Tab-separated table of C-alpha atoms in Angstrom:
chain	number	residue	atom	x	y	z
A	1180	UNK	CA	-1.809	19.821	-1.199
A	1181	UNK	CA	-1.515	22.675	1.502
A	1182	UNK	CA	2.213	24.570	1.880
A	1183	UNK	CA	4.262	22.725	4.719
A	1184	UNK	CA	4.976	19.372	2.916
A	1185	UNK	CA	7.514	18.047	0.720
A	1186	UNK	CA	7.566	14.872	-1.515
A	1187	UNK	CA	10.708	13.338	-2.200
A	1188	UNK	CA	11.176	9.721	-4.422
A	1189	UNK	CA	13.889	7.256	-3.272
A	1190	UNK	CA	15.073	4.489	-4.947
A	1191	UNK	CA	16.454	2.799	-2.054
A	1192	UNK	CA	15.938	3.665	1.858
A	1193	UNK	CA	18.596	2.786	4.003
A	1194	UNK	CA	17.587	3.642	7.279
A	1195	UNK	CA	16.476	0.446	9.354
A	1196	UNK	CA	14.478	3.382	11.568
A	1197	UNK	CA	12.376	5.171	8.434
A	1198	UNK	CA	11.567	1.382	7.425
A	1199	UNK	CA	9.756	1.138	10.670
A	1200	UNK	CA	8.537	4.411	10.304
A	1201	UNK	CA	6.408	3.770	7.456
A	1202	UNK	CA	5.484	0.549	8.610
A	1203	UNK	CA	3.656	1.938	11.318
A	1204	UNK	CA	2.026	4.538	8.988
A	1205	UNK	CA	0.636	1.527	6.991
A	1206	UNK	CA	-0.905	0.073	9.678
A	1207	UNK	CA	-2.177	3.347	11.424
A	1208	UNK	CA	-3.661	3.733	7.730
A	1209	UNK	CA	-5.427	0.495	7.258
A	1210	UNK	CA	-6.382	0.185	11.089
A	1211	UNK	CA	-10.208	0.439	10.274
A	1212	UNK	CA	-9.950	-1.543	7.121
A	1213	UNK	CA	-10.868	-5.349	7.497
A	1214	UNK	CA	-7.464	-6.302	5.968
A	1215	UNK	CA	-6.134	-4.990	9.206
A	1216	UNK	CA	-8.781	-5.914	11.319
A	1217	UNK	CA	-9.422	-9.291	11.162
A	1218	UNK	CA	-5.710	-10.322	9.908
A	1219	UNK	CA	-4.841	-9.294	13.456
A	1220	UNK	CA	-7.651	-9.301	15.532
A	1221	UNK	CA	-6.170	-8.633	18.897
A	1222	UNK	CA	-4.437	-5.388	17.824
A	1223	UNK	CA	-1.244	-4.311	16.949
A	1224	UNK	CA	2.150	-5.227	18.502
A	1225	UNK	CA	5.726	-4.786	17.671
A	1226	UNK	CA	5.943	-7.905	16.315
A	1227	UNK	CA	3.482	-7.257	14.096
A	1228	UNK	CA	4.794	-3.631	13.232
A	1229	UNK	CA	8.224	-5.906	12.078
A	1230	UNK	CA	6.218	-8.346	10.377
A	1231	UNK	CA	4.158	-5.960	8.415
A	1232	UNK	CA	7.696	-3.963	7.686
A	1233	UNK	CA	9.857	-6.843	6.937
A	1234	UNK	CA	7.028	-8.509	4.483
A	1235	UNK	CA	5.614	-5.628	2.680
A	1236	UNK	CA	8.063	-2.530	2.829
A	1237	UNK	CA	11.342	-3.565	3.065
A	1238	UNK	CA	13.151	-4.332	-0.165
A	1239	UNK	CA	16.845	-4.500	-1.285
A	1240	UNK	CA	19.003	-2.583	-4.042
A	1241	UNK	CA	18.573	-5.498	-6.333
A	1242	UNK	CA	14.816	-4.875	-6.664
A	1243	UNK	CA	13.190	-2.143	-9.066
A	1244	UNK	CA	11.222	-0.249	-5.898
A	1245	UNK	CA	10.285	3.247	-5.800
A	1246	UNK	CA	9.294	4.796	-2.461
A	1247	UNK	CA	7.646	8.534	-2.267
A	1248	UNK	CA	7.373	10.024	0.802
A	1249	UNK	CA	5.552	13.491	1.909
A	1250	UNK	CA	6.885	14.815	5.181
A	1251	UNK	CA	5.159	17.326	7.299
A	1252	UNK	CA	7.745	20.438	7.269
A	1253	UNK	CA	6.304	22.304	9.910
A	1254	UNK	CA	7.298	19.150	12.456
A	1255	UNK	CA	10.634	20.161	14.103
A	1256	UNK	CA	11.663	16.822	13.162
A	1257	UNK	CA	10.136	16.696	9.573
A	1258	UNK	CA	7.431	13.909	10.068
A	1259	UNK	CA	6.802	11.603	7.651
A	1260	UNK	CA	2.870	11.194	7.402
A	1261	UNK	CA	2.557	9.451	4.073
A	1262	UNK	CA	4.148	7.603	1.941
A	1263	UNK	CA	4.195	5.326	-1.485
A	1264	UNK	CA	6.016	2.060	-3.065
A	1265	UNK	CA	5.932	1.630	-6.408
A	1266	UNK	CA	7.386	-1.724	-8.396
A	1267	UNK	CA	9.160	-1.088	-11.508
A	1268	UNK	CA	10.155	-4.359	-12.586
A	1269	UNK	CA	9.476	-8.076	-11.457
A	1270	UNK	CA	7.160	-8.657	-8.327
A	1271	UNK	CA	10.424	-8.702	-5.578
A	1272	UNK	CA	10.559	-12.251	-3.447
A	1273	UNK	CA	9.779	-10.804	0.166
A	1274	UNK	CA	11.632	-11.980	3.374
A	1275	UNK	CA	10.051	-15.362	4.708
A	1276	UNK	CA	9.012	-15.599	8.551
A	1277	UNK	CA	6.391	-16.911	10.713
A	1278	UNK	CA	3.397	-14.350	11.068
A	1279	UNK	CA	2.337	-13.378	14.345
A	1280	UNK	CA	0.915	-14.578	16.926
A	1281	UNK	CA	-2.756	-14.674	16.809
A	1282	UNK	CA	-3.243	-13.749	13.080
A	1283	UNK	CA	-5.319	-15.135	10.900
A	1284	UNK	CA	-4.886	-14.410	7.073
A	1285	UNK	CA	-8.059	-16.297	6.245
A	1286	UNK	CA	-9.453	-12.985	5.256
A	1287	UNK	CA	-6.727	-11.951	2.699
A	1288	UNK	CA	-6.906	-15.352	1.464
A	1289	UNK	CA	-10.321	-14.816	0.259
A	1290	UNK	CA	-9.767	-12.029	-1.595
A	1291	UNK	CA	-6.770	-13.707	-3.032
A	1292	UNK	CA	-8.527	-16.497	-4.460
A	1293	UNK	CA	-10.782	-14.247	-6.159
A	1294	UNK	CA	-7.452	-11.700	-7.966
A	1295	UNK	CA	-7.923	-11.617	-11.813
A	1296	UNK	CA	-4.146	-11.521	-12.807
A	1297	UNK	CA	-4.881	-8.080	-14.774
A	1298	UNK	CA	-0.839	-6.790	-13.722
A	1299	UNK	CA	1.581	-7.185	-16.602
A	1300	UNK	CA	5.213	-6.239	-14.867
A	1301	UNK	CA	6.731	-5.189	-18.142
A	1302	UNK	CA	3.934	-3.062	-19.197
A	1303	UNK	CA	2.738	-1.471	-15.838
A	1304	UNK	CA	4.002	0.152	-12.590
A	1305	UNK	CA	2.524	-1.681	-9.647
A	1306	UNK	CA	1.718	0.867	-7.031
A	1307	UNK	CA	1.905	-1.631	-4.401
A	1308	UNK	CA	1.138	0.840	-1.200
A	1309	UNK	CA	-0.291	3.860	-1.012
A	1310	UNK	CA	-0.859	4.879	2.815
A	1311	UNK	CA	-1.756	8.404	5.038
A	1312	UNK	CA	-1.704	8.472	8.252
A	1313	UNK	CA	-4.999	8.983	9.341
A	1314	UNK	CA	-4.825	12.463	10.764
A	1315	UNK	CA	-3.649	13.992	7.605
A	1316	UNK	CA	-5.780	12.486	5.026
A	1317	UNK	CA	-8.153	14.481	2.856
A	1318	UNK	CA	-6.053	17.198	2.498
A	1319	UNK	CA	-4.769	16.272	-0.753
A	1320	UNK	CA	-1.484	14.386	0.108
A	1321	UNK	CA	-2.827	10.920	-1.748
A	1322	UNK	CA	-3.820	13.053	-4.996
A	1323	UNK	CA	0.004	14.607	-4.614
A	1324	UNK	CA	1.622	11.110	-4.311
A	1325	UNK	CA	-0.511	10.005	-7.810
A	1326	UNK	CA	0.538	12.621	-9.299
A	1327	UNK	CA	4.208	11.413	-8.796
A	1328	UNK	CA	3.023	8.091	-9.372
A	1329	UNK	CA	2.094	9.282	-12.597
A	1330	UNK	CA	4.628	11.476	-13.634
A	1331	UNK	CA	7.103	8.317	-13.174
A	1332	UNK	CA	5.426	6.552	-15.182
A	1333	UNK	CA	5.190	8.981	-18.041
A	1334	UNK	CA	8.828	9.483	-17.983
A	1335	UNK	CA	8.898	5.444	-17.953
A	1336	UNK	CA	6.132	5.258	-21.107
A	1337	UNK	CA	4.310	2.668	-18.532
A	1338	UNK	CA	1.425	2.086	-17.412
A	1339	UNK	CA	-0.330	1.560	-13.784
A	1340	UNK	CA	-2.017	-0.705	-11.952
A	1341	UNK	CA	-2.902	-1.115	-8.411
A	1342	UNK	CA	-5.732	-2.777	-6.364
A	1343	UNK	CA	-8.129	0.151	-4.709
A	1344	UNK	CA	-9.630	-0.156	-1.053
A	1345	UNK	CA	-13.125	1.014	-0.722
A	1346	UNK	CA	-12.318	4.416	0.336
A	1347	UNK	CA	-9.254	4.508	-2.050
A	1348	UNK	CA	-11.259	4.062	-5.234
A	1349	UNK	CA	-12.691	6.802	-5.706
A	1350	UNK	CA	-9.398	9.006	-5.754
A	1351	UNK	CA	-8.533	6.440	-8.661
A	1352	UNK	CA	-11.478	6.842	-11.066
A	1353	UNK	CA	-11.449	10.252	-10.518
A	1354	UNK	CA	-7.516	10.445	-12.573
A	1355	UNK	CA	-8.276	7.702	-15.045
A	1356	UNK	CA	-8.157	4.641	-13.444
A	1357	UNK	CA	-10.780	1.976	-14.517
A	1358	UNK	CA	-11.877	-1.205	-13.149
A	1359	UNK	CA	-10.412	-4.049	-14.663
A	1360	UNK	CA	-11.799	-7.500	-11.643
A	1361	UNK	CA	-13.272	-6.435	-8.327
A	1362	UNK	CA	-12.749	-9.420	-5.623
A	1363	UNK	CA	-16.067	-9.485	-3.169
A	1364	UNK	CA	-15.852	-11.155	0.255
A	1365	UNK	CA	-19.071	-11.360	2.039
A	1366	UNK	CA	-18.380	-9.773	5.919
A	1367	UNK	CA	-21.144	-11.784	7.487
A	1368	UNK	CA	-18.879	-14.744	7.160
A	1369	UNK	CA	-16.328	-12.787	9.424
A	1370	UNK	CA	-19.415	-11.245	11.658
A	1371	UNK	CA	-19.569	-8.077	9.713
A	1372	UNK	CA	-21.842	-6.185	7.479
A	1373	UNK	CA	-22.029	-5.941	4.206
A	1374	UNK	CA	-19.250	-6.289	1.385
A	1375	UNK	CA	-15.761	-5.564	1.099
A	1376	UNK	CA	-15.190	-5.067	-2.143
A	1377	UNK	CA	-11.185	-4.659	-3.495
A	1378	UNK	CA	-11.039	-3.128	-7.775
A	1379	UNK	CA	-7.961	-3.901	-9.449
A	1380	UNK	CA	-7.290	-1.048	-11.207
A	1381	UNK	CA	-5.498	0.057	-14.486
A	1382	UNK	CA	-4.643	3.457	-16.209
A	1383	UNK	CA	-3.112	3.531	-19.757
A	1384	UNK	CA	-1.496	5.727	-22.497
């Protein structure tokens, strides 16, 4: 990674703002992946953005959670433009709510039907996001955050697993990772070309 960014790892954010902050990176990240796409197919809102952040970011002290974060130093106001969240212990029970309006999980359903339960919480990490905003990827900040990734679980004799986008896996085979259950969802059924194709993947010792 280029000079101008910093990586810090927090076990607990408590800053309702930063938690909205990296919501919106997540779905600035995944905005041209179909598990964006056609889970929301009208767009994003704000009551999305506190779906998404309430749902998948936001956890409490209670819960084993790791966040890394790589901030753009050159920004007078230190942007955040990536960030991680690792578990360390058992799968945390998200907040419950409604989703929004007009979105239709049918997509993420299929894939989830298809998950081979390869994740063992007391062996592995879970790296359960791994997002950059779109104007700053491919200059190295996602193999920077793996190489946290990894060096916490080193120092934790773990594991780690995750499940690989498309355009993620490649990052992942390159340090180790191997395939371990790929989940295929035909796109034609949703109008679309092609396969998506998610890889759970696994590195070890």
């Amino acid at each position: 990674m280029t000079a101008g960014y910093s990586t810090s790892v927090f076990d607990v954010i408590d800053d309702h703002v930063k938690y909205q902050e990296l919501a919106k990176i997540s779905i600035s990240a995944f905005e041209d992946n179909p598990l964006y796409y056609l889970t929301y197919p009208k767009g994003g809102s704000a009551e999305i953005e506190d779906y998404h952040c309430k749902t998948m970011i936001k956890f409490t002290e209670k819960d084993r959670v790791k966040t890394i974060t790589v901030v753009d130093d050159s920004k007078d106001a230190q942007k955040i433009v990536a960030f991680a969240i690792l578990f360390l212990g058992p799968k945390p029970q998200t907040q419950s709510m409604e989703p929004p309006v007009y979105s239709d999980f049918s997509f993420v359903r299929s894939l989830k039907n298809q998950e081979a339960r390869c994740d063992d919480y007391e062996k592995d990490i879970k790296v359960h996001l791994m997002c950059v905003l779109p104007s700053y990827q491919r200059q190295g900040i996602g193999s920077t955050m793996l190489e946290k990734v990894l060096e916490i679980a080193s120092f934790e004799k773990r594991g780690v697993f995750l499940k690989a986008t498309p355009k993620g896996k490649g990052l992942y085979e390159k340090n180790g990772f191997q395939v371990m259950a790929e989940a295929r969802v035909n796109l034609k059924e949703y109008k679309q070309g092609g396969f998506y194709v998610q890889s759970t993947m696994v590195k070890r010792g």
